Amino acid sequence: MTDLLLMNEQRHWRQKLLEGPQALRWRPARELAAQLLLYLDDPAACWRLTTDWMLDTLRADRVDAGLGGYALAGAPGQGPRDYVVLAETRRPGREMASMLGQRFGAGEQGVREVWQRRIGLAVPSVARERSMAEPLRERLLRSGAAAKMALPLRAAGPVGLICADWQHESPPWPGEVCNELPDLAGKVIGPLLALATEATEAAEAPSGSASAPPHPVLAQLTPAERRVAELVAMGLSYKEVARRLGRSLSTIDHQLRSIRGKVGVASTARLVRLLNTPAG
């Protein structure tokens, strides 16, 4: 993703989350969103900011987060992906094992259930929780988790997971926070972390490989722009492209303006004709 497109994304999400008529009203959520928007070009920082914020907001003893997912029925997705911990924050002085780098199978009973619930899963007592398979429950207990809260992170589809753990059972979970967290995870944290991760992957993607796009004009575009151009060339509408890629209509419009400028056409219709004309 180019610097210009990333700036456009930041502007779009800032207007949506912080400035528009439907902007976030809950102050802690606004503060987290503002921080994430500042670091969209640094996904590692975004993940760590999220775990730091969650630890403080929930007064947890350990928070971990990372990629993975299990699509809801009828929702977009490419099948289950194991949960892999990318970031973690632990409260000093607590005897909680590190979860960094650990992998949890997407099909494990308990893990899958979190992704199948839009509001996540709150477990006051891990030792007595029967929605988890015995191996998972024992693994969590060995790590020091007596109570747990897990939230699915989603954008267009599953993005990842964020988990908060406590050393003692039945922690005093603040009601307002628990009511706000599901929407925050699905409408703010998930989309912004997905955007930050995709922006870095696009910037680091190799070019000129054997799997390069067939039409030479596509070589002028970033990987993210190529995906948009290819879908438009297939005849998809702006709305269909936005839904397929999990982006807003304004983002797709910005990307297509950049694409048209790079390949030298004045309209999307001409872009489609160009991409569907064999190179000579």
XYZ file of C-alpha atoms in Angstrom:
280
model
C 0.000 0.000 0.000
C 1.443 3.372 -0.996
C 1.967 6.167 1.522
C -0.804 8.137 -0.183
C -3.304 5.301 0.085
C -2.365 4.714 3.708
C -2.922 8.410 4.429
C -6.311 8.183 2.722
C -7.196 5.188 4.901
C -6.140 7.061 8.026
C -8.256 10.047 6.995
C -11.269 7.853 6.248
C -11.126 6.017 9.588
C -10.409 9.189 11.548
C -13.523 10.825 10.104
C -15.579 7.713 10.758
C -14.376 6.940 14.285
C -13.439 10.312 15.729
C -15.097 13.136 13.798
C -18.357 12.085 12.144
C -21.917 12.034 13.503
C -21.497 8.360 14.441
C -18.055 8.807 16.004
C -17.111 6.776 19.057
C -18.565 8.231 22.250
C -16.817 6.024 24.802
C -13.657 7.911 25.712
C -11.349 4.877 26.200
C -12.372 3.609 22.759
C -11.634 6.976 21.176
C -8.194 7.033 22.783
C -7.350 3.556 21.497
C -8.604 4.348 17.980
C -6.544 7.543 17.843
C -3.409 5.643 18.871
C -3.956 2.862 16.334
C -4.494 5.382 13.538
C -1.134 6.965 14.318
C 0.652 3.627 13.910
C -1.123 2.042 10.931
C 2.235 1.671 9.178
C 3.582 -0.375 12.105
C 1.420 -3.454 12.785
C 3.628 -4.683 15.640
C 3.034 -1.382 17.441
C -0.713 -1.625 16.774
C -0.930 -5.107 18.256
C 1.075 -4.059 21.323
C -0.960 -0.880 21.815
C -4.083 -3.044 21.804
C -2.804 -5.485 24.434
C -1.519 -2.618 26.622
C -4.892 -0.870 26.400
C -6.836 -4.050 27.154
C -4.674 -4.865 30.171
C -5.250 -1.424 31.693
C -8.932 -1.175 30.791
C -9.881 -4.601 32.152
C -7.307 -4.585 34.978
C -6.190 -7.976 33.714
C -3.006 -9.831 34.615
C -2.125 -10.859 31.059
C -3.454 -9.966 27.610
C -2.421 -11.643 24.368
C -3.538 -11.061 20.799
C -2.769 -12.346 17.324
C -3.956 -13.589 13.957
C -6.330 -16.452 13.255
C -10.002 -17.008 12.745
C -12.985 -19.193 12.086
C -15.625 -17.623 9.822
C -19.222 -17.531 10.973
C -21.727 -19.430 8.854
C -22.373 -17.442 5.683
C -19.573 -14.974 6.436
C -16.579 -14.385 4.156
C -13.437 -16.279 5.016
C -10.989 -18.877 3.789
C -11.612 -21.562 6.363
C -10.241 -21.908 9.887
C -6.810 -20.558 10.794
C -5.072 -21.408 14.045
C -4.717 -18.633 16.587
C -1.066 -17.546 16.805
C -0.059 -15.100 19.560
C 1.784 -12.061 18.138
C 1.624 -9.611 21.042
C 1.361 -9.797 24.795
C 1.318 -7.539 27.834
C 1.726 -8.912 31.363
C 1.248 -7.078 34.619
C 4.510 -6.784 36.544
C 4.724 -8.941 39.631
C 2.222 -11.543 38.410
C 3.282 -15.160 37.915
C 1.816 -15.538 34.442
C 3.647 -17.526 31.765
C 4.332 -15.869 28.426
C 2.033 -16.867 25.553
C 4.075 -15.230 22.786
C 4.447 -17.435 19.726
C 2.047 -20.088 21.010
C -0.441 -21.663 18.618
C -3.989 -22.778 19.415
C -5.849 -24.968 16.959
C -8.820 -23.273 15.305
C -10.885 -26.432 15.650
C -10.259 -26.924 19.382
C -13.400 -26.903 21.490
C -13.380 -23.557 23.243
C -11.235 -21.769 20.662
C -13.773 -22.313 17.907
C -16.608 -21.303 20.204
C -15.059 -17.869 20.737
C -15.097 -17.123 17.003
C -18.631 -18.427 16.652
C -19.899 -15.923 19.230
C -19.974 -12.322 18.075
C -19.743 -11.140 21.686
C -16.876 -13.460 22.565
C -16.634 -15.608 25.660
C -16.245 -14.712 29.351
C -15.059 -17.507 31.665
C -15.163 -16.692 35.405
C -13.535 -20.042 36.258
C -11.316 -21.833 33.749
C -11.148 -24.872 36.043
C -14.933 -25.304 35.933
C -15.566 -24.212 32.320
C -17.052 -27.086 30.302
C -17.154 -25.346 26.921
C -13.401 -26.043 26.678
C -11.818 -29.368 25.840
C -9.771 -30.804 28.700
C -6.356 -30.305 27.011
C -7.072 -26.616 26.389
C -8.352 -26.077 29.935
C -5.238 -27.718 31.399
C -2.984 -25.680 29.116
C -4.572 -22.432 30.286
C -4.412 -23.403 33.938
C -0.702 -24.231 33.605
C -0.140 -20.781 32.103
C -1.631 -19.177 35.215
C -5.108 -18.314 33.856
C -7.828 -18.838 36.473
C -10.371 -16.621 34.653
C -10.468 -15.582 31.016
C -12.170 -13.305 28.518
C -11.722 -13.863 24.762
C -12.976 -11.654 21.938
C -12.995 -12.361 18.192
C -11.495 -9.650 15.978
C -13.264 -9.247 12.641
C -13.207 -6.988 9.606
C -14.846 -8.414 6.477
C -14.043 -11.828 7.943
C -12.115 -13.240 10.882
C -8.918 -11.353 11.682
C -7.716 -12.690 14.985
C -8.334 -12.982 18.669
C -7.610 -11.009 21.835
C -7.585 -12.707 25.231
C -7.414 -11.338 28.765
C -6.458 -13.565 31.693
C -6.610 -13.220 35.494
C -4.801 -15.192 38.185
C -7.907 -15.383 40.336
C -11.391 -16.624 39.571
C -14.381 -14.312 39.153
C -12.541 -11.015 38.671
C -14.568 -7.790 39.095
C -15.269 -7.168 35.419
C -16.511 -3.576 34.891
C -19.978 -3.655 33.338
C -19.574 -0.662 31.025
C -16.345 -2.038 29.600
C -17.815 -5.499 28.987
C -20.805 -3.962 27.198
C -18.589 -1.883 24.916
C -15.888 -4.423 24.076
C -17.706 -6.631 21.500
C -18.536 -3.678 19.233
C -15.085 -2.225 19.743
C -13.432 -5.520 18.760
C -15.535 -5.926 15.618
C -15.835 -2.328 14.426
C -12.554 -0.719 15.482
C -9.779 -3.051 16.626
C -10.349 -5.783 14.037
C -10.594 -3.495 10.981
C -7.629 -1.308 12.009
C -5.363 -4.252 12.827
C -6.329 -5.911 9.532
C -5.539 -2.700 7.668
C -2.176 -2.268 9.396
C -1.202 -5.878 8.698
C -2.292 -5.729 5.057
C -0.477 -2.439 4.473
C 2.807 -3.948 5.622
C 2.314 -7.189 3.679
C 1.620 -5.212 0.521
C 4.679 -3.031 1.020
C 6.918 -6.062 1.595
C 5.483 -8.240 -1.199
C 8.099 -9.158 -3.845
C 7.601 -7.937 -7.390
C 8.603 -9.415 -10.707
C 8.145 -13.022 -9.604
C 6.988 -15.892 -11.796
C 3.434 -15.378 -10.491
C 3.281 -11.747 -11.677
C -0.068 -10.531 -13.059
C -0.581 -11.362 -16.743
C -1.245 -7.858 -18.006
C 1.856 -5.615 -18.086
C 0.038 -2.470 -16.860
C -0.603 -4.208 -13.548
C 3.119 -4.278 -12.881
C 2.910 -0.519 -12.241
C 0.570 -1.028 -9.291
C 1.034 -2.020 -5.663
C -0.236 -5.500 -4.646
C -3.280 -3.934 -2.996
C -4.064 -1.895 -6.135
C -3.645 -4.973 -8.342
C -6.300 -6.815 -6.348
C -8.728 -3.936 -6.886
C -7.884 -3.618 -10.595
C -8.255 -7.352 -11.212
C -11.674 -7.457 -9.537
C -12.881 -4.406 -11.479
C -11.620 -5.996 -14.716
C -13.733 -9.061 -13.877
C -16.810 -6.824 -13.937
C -17.406 -6.373 -10.219
C -19.004 -3.124 -9.090
C -17.414 -0.769 -6.568
C -19.746 -2.164 -3.915
C -18.876 -5.768 -4.762
C -15.136 -4.992 -4.713
C -15.492 -3.253 -1.350
C -17.388 -6.224 0.103
C -14.916 -8.760 -1.326
C -11.893 -6.954 0.121
C -13.524 -5.754 3.336
C -12.983 -2.077 2.486
C -15.227 0.989 2.403
C -16.574 2.393 -0.867
C -14.531 5.556 -0.346
C -11.364 3.501 0.005
C -12.047 1.638 -3.256
C -12.758 4.957 -4.959
C -9.437 6.388 -3.717
C -7.577 3.297 -4.902
C -9.150 3.414 -8.345
C -8.241 7.079 -8.727
C -4.640 6.175 -7.990
C -4.776 3.233 -10.412
C -6.224 5.339 -13.252
C -3.538 7.967 -12.713
C -0.756 5.404 -12.872
C -1.941 3.679 -16.048
C -3.052 6.895 -17.759
C -6.797 6.423 -18.259
C -9.540 8.915 -17.452
C -12.306 6.544 -16.363
C -12.831 3.142 -14.803
C -14.622 1.990 -17.958
C -11.458 2.681 -19.963
C -9.398 0.912 -17.313
C -11.594 -2.185 -17.670
C -11.245 -2.109 -21.485
C -7.484 -1.719 -21.163
C -7.134 -4.647 -18.784
C -9.286 -6.856 -20.965
C -7.346 -6.021 -24.137
C -4.519 -8.498 -24.832
C -1.099 -6.846 -24.594
C 0.570 -6.476 -27.944
